[in-house]
CSV table of C-alpha atoms and ligand atoms in Angstrom, one decimal:
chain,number,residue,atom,x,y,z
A,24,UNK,CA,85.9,-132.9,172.6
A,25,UNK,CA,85.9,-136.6,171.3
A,26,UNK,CA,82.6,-138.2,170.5
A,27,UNK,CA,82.9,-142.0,170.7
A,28,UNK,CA,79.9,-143.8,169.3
A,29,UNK,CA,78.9,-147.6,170.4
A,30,UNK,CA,79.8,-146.4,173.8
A,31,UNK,CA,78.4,-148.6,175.3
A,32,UNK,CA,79.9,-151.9,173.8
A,33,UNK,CA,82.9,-153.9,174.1
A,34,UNK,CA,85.0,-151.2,172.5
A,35,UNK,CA,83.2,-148.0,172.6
A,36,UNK,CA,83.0,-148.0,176.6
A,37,UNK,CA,87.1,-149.3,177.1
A,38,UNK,CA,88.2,-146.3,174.6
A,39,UNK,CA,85.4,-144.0,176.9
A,40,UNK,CA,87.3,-145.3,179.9
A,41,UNK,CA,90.2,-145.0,178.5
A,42,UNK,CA,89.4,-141.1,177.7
A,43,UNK,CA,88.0,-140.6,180.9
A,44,UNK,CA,91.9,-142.0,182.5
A,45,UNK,CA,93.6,-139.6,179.8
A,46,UNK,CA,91.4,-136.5,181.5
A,47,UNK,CA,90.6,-135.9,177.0
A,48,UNK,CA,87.2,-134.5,177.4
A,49,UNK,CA,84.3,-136.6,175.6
A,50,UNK,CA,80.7,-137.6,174.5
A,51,UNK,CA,79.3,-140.9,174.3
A,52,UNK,CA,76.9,-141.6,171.7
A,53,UNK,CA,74.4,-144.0,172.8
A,54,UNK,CA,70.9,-144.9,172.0
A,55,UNK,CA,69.6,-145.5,176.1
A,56,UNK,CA,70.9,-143.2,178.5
A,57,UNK,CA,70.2,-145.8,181.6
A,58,UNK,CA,72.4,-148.4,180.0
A,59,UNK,CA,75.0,-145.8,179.4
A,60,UNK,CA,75.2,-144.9,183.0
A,61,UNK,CA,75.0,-148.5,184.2
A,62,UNK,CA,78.1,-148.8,182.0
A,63,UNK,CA,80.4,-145.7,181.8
A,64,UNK,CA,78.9,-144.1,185.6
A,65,UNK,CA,76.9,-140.9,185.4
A,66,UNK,CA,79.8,-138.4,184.7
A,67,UNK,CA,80.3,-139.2,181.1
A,68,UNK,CA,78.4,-136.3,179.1
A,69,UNK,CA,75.7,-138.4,176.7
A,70,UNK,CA,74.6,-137.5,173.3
A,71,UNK,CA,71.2,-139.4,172.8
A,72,UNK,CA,70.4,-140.5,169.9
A,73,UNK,CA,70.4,-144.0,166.8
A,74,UNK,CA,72.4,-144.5,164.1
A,75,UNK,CA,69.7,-145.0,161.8
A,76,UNK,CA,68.3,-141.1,163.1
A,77,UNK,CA,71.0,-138.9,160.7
A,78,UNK,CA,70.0,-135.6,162.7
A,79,UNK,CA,70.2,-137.2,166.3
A,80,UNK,CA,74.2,-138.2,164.9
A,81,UNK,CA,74.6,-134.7,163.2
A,82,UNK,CA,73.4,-133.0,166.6
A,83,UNK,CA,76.6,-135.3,168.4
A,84,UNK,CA,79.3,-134.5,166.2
A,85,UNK,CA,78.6,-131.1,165.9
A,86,UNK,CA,81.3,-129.2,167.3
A,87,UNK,CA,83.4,-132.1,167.6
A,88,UNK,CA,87.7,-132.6,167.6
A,89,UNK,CA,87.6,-136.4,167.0
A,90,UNK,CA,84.9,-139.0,165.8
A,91,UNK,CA,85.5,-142.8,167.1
A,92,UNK,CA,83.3,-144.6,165.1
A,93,UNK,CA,82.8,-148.1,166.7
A,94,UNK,CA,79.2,-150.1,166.1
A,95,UNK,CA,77.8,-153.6,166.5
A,96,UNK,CA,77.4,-155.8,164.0
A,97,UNK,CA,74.1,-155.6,162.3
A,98,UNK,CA,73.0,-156.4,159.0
A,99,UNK,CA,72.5,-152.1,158.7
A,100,UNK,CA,76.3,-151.7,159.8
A,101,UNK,CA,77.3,-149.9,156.4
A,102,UNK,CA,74.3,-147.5,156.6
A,103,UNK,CA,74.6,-146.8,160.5
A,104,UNK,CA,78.5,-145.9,159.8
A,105,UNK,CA,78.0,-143.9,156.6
A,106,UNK,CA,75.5,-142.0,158.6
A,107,UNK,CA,78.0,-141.1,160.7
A,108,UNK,CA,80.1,-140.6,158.4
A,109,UNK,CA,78.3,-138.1,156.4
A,110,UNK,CA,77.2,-136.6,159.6
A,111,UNK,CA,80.8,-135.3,160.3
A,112,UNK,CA,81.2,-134.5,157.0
A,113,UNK,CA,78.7,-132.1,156.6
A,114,UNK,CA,79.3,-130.6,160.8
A,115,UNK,CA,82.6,-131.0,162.3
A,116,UNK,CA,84.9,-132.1,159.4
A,117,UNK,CA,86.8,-133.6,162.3
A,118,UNK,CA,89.2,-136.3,162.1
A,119,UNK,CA,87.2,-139.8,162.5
A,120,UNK,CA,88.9,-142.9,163.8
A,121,UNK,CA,86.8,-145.6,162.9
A,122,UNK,CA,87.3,-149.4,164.5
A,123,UNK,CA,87.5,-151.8,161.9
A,124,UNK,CA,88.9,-155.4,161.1
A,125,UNK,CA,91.5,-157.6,160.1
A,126,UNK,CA,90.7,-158.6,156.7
A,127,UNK,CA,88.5,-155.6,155.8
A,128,UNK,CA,87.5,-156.3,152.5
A,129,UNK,CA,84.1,-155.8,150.8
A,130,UNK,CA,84.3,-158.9,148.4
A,131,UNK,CA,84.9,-161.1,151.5
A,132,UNK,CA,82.6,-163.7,152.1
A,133,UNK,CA,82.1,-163.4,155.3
A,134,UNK,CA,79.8,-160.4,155.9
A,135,UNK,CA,81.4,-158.9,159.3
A,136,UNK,CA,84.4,-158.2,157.5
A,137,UNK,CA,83.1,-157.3,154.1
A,138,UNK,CA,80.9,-154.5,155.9
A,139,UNK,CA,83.9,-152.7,157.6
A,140,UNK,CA,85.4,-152.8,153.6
A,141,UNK,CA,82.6,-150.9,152.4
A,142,UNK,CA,82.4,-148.5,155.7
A,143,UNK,CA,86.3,-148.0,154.9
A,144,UNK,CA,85.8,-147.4,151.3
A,145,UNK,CA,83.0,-145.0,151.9
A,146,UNK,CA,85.0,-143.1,154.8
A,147,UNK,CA,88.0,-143.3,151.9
A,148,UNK,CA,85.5,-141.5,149.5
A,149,UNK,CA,85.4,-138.4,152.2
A,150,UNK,CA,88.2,-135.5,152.6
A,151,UNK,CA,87.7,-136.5,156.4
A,152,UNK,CA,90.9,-136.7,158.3
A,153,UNK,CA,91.0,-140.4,158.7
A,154,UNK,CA,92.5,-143.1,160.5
A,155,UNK,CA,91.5,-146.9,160.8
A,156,UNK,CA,92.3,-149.1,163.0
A,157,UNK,CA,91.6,-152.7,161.8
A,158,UNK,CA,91.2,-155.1,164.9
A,159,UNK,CA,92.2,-159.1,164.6
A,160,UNK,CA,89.7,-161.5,166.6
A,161,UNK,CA,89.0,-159.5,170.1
A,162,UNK,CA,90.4,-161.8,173.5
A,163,UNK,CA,87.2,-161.0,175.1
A,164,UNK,CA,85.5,-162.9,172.4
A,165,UNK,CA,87.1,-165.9,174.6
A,166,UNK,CA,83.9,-164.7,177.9
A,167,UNK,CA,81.6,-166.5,175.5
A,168,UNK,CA,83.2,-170.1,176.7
A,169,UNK,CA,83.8,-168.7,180.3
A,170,UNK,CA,80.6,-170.3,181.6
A,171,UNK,CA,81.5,-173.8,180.0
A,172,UNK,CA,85.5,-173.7,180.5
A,173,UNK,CA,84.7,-172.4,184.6
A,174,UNK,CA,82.3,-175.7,185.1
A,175,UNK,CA,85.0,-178.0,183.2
A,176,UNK,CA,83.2,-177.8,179.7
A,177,UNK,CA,85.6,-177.4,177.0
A,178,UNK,CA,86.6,-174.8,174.7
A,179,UNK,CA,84.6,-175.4,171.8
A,180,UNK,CA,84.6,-174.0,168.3
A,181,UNK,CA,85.0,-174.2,164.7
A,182,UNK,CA,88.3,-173.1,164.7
A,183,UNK,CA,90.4,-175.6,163.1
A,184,UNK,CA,93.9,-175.3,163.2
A,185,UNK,CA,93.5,-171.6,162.7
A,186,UNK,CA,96.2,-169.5,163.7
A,187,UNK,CA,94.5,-166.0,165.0
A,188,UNK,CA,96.5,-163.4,167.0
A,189,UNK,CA,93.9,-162.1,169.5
A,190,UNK,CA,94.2,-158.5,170.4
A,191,UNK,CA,93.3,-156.8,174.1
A,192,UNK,CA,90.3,-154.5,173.6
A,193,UNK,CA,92.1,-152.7,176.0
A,194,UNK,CA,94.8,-152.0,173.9
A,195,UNK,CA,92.5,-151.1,170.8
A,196,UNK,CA,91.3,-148.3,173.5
A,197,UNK,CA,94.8,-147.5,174.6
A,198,UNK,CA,95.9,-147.2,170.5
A,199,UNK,CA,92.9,-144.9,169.8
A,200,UNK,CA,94.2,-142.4,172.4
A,201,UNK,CA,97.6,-142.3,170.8
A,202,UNK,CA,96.1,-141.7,167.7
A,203,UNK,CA,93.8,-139.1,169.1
A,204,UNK,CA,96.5,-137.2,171.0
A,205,UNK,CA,99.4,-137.3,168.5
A,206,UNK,CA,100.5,-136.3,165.0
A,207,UNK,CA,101.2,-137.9,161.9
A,208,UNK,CA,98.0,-140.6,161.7
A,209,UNK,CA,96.0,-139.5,158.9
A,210,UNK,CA,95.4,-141.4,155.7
A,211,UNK,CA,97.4,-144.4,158.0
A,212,UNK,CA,95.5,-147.6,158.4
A,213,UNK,CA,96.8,-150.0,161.1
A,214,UNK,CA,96.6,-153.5,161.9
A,215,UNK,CA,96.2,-153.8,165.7
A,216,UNK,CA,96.7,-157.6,166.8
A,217,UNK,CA,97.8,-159.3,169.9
A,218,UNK,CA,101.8,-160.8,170.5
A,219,UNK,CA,101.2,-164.1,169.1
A,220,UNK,CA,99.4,-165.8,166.7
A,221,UNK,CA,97.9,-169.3,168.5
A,222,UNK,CA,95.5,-172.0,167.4
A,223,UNK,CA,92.6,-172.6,169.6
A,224,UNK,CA,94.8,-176.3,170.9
A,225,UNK,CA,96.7,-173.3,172.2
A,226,UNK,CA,94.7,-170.9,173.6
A,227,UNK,CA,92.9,-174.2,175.7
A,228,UNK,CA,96.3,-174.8,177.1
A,229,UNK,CA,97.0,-171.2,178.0
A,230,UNK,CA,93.5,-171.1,179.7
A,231,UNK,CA,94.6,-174.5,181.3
A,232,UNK,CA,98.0,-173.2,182.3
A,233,UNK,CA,97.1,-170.4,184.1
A,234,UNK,CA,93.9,-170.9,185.3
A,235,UNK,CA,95.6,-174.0,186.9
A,236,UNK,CA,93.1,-176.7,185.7
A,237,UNK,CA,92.1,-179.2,182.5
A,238,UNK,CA,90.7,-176.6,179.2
A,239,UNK,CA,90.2,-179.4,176.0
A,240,UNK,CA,89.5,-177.7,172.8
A,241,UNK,CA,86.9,-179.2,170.8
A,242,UNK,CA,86.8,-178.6,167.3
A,243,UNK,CA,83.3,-178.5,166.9
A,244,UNK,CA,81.6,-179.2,163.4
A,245,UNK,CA,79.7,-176.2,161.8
A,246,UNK,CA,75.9,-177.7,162.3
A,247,UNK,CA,76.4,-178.5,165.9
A,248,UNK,CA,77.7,-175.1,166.4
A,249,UNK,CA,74.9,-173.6,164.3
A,250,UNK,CA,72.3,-175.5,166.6
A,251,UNK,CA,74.2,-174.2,169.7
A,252,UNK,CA,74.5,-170.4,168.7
A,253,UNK,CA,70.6,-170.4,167.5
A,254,UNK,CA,69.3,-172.8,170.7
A,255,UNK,CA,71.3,-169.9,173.0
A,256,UNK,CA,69.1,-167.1,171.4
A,257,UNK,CA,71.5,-166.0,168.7
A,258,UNK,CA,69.5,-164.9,165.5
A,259,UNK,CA,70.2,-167.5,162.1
A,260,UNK,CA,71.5,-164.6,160.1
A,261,UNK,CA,74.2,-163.8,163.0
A,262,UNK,CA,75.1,-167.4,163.7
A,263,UNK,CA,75.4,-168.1,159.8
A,264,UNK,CA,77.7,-165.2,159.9
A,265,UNK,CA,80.4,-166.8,162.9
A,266,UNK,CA,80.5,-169.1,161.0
A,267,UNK,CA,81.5,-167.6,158.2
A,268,UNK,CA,83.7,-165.7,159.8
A,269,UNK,CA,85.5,-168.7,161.2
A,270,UNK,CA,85.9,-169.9,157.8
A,271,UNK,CA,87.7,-166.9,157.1
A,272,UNK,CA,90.3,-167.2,160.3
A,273,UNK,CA,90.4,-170.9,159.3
A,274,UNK,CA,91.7,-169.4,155.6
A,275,UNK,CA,94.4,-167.5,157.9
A,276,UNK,CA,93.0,-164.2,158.0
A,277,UNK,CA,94.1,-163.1,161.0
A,278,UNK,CA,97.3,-165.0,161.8
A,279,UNK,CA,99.7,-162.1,161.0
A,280,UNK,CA,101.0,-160.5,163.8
A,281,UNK,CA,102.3,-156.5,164.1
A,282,UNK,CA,103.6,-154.3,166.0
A,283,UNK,CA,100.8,-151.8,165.9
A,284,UNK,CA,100.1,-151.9,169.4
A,285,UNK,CA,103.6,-151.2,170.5
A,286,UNK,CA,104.7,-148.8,167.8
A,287,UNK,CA,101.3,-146.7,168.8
A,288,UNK,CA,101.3,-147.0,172.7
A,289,UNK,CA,105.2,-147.4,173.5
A,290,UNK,CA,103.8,-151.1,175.3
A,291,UNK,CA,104.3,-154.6,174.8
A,292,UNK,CA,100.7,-155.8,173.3
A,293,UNK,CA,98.7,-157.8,176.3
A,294,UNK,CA,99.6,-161.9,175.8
A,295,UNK,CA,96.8,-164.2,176.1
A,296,UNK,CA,98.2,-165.8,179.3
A,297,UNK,CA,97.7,-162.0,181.0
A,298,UNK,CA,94.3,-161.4,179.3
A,299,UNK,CA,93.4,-164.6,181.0
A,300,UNK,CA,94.5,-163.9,184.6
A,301,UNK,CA,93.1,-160.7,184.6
A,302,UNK,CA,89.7,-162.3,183.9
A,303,UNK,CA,90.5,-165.6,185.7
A,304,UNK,CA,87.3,-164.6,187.9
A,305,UNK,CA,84.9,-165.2,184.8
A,306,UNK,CA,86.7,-168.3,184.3
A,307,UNK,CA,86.1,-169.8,187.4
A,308,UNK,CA,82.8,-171.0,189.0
A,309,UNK,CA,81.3,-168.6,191.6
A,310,UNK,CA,81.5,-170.1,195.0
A,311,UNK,CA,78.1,-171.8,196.2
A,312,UNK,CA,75.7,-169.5,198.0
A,313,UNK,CA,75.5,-170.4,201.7
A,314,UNK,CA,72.4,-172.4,203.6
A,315,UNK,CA,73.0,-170.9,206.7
B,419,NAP,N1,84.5,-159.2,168.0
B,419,NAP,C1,85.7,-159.2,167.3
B,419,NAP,O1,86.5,-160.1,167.5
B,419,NAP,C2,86.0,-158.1,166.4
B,419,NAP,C3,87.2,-158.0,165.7
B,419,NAP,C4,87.5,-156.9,164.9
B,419,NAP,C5,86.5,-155.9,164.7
B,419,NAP,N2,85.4,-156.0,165.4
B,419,NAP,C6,84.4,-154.9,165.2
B,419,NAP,O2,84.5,-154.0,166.3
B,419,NAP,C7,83.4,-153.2,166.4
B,419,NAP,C8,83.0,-152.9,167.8
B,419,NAP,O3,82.7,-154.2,168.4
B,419,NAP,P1,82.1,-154.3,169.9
B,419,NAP,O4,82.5,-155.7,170.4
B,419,NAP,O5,82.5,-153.1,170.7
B,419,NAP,O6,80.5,-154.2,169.6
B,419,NAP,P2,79.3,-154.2,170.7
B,419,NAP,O7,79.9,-154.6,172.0
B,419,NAP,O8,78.2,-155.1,170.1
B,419,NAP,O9,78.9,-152.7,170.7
B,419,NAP,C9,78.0,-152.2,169.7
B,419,NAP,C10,77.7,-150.8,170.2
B,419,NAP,O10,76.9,-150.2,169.1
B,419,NAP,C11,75.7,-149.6,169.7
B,419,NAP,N3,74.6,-149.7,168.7
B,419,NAP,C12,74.1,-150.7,168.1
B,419,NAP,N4,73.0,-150.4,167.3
B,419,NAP,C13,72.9,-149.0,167.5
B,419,NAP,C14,72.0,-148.1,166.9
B,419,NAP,N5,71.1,-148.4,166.1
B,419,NAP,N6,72.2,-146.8,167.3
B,419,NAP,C15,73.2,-146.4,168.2
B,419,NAP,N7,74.0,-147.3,168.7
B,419,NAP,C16,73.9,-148.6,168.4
B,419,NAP,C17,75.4,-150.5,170.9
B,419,NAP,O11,74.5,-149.9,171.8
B,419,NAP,P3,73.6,-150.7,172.8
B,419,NAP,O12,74.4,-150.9,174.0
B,419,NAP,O13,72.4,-149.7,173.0
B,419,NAP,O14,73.2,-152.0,172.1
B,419,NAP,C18,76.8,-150.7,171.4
B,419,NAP,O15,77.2,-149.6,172.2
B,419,NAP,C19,82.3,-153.9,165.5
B,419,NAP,O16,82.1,-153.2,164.4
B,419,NAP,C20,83.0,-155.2,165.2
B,419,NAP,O17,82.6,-155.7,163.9
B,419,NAP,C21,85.0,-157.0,166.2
């Protein structure tokens, strides 16, 4: 039985799904039963509990085959994922898979990638079985402008001529199987990015391309974006942090591309131009309600 934790997020609920597909029994970890329902249905066997609540994570991975540690962002991220950590250390002594990123370094300036440094460095310290799986910049990070691009807004961000090679969160999930159901992954760390490695010029005209209409990428200026994030409802700390994290992809942290994706799942990784089309729906404006 695989525990998957952040199950109900971005990754934690494609790598559920993708478990679910596989017919590899599992447990989500999640802190509100209702949303996990709303998100993975109601035949996905919940543990309930927080990652700051050490014996609510001890009582999920008791027992356990596999660990998929996946959380948010947060400024407790280290703590929440050594908790885990040391919770299956001191249980299951199961093999953990933890999601982490490109760049994953704890002296980075930018704090969402110097916190999956010190979670790797502190799952490093273990005897765990481990595996990591460090992510480049996810494609679904792209939904955030799907509102603006789908009313004929632009693409706007402080990317620069940054070249970034967006993964598929659904081929992080797909390469967390593989290393779930096959040998020879412990101690491996792996870089999981997309095909290519595009500037944000370039993702606009992909979006333009195949959604069939004008995308202009704006390359917007750090305070304006600031004011944006914050006027939105993002907390200063987080916006502060995208964009430092921008800084970094500007600095060319995620332009290499690998194979990863391929050499794990026996598939091509997904290109931006297929992500795209496969969400062309959030891209386009929702068809006006009728008056009669
Ligand atoms: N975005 C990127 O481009 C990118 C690239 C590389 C790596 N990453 C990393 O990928 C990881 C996963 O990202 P994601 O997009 O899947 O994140 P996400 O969608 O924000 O999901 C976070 C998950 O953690 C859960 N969670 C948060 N606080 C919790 C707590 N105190 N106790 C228990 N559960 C809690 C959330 O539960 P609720 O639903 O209850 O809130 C949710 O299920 C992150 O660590 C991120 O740094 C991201």
């Amino acid at each position: 039985m695989i525990v998957v934790t952040g199950a109900t997020g971005n990754i934690g609920s494609r790598v559920i799904g993708a478990l679910v597909a596989s017919g590899i029994p599992c447990r989500a970890f999640v802190r509100d039963p209702a949303k996990a329902a709303a998100v993975l249905g109601d035949d996905v066997p919940v543990a309930v509990g927080d990652f700051a609540d050490a014996p609510s994570i001890r009582a999920a991975v008791d027992g356990a085959d596999a660990v998929v540690l996946s959380s948010g962002n947060d400024p407790r991220q280290v703590d929440f994922e050594a908790n885990v950590i040391d919770a299956t250390a001191t249980t299951s002594r199961c093999q953990v898979v933890k999601i982490s990123s490109v760049g994953a370094d704890p002296d980075s300036p930018a704090a969402f990638v110097a916190w999956h440094g010190r979670s790797e460095a502190h799952l490093a310290a273990t005897d765990l079985p481990a595996t990591v799986l460090r992510a480049n910049f996810y494609m679904t990070n792209l939904l955030a402008a799907a509102d603006s691009i789908s009313h004929g807004g632009p693409l706007a961000a402080p990317a620069g001529d940054a070249r970034i090679a967006m993964v598929d969160p659904r081929d992080i999930a797909a390469s967390v199987v593989t290393v779930l159901t096959s040998s020879g992954h412990h101690g491996h760390t792996y870089e999981l990015t997309g095909p290519q490695a595009l500037t944000y010029a370039q993702v606009a005209d992909t979006l333009a391309r195949v959604l069939d209409r004008s995308v202009e990428f704006v390359d917007a200026p750090e305070p304006s974006v600031r004011d944006a994030l914050v006027a939105s409802g993002m907390p200063e700390w987080f916006a502060e942090e995208f964009l430092s994290l921008f800084a970094e992809l500007r600095h060319g942290i995620a332009a290499t591309v690998t194979t990863s994706v391929q050499d794990l799942t026996g598939r091509p990784a997904t290109d931006l131009a297929s992500f795209i089309a496969d969400h062309a729906a959030a891209f386009t404006p929702a068809p006006a309600a009728s008056t009669r």
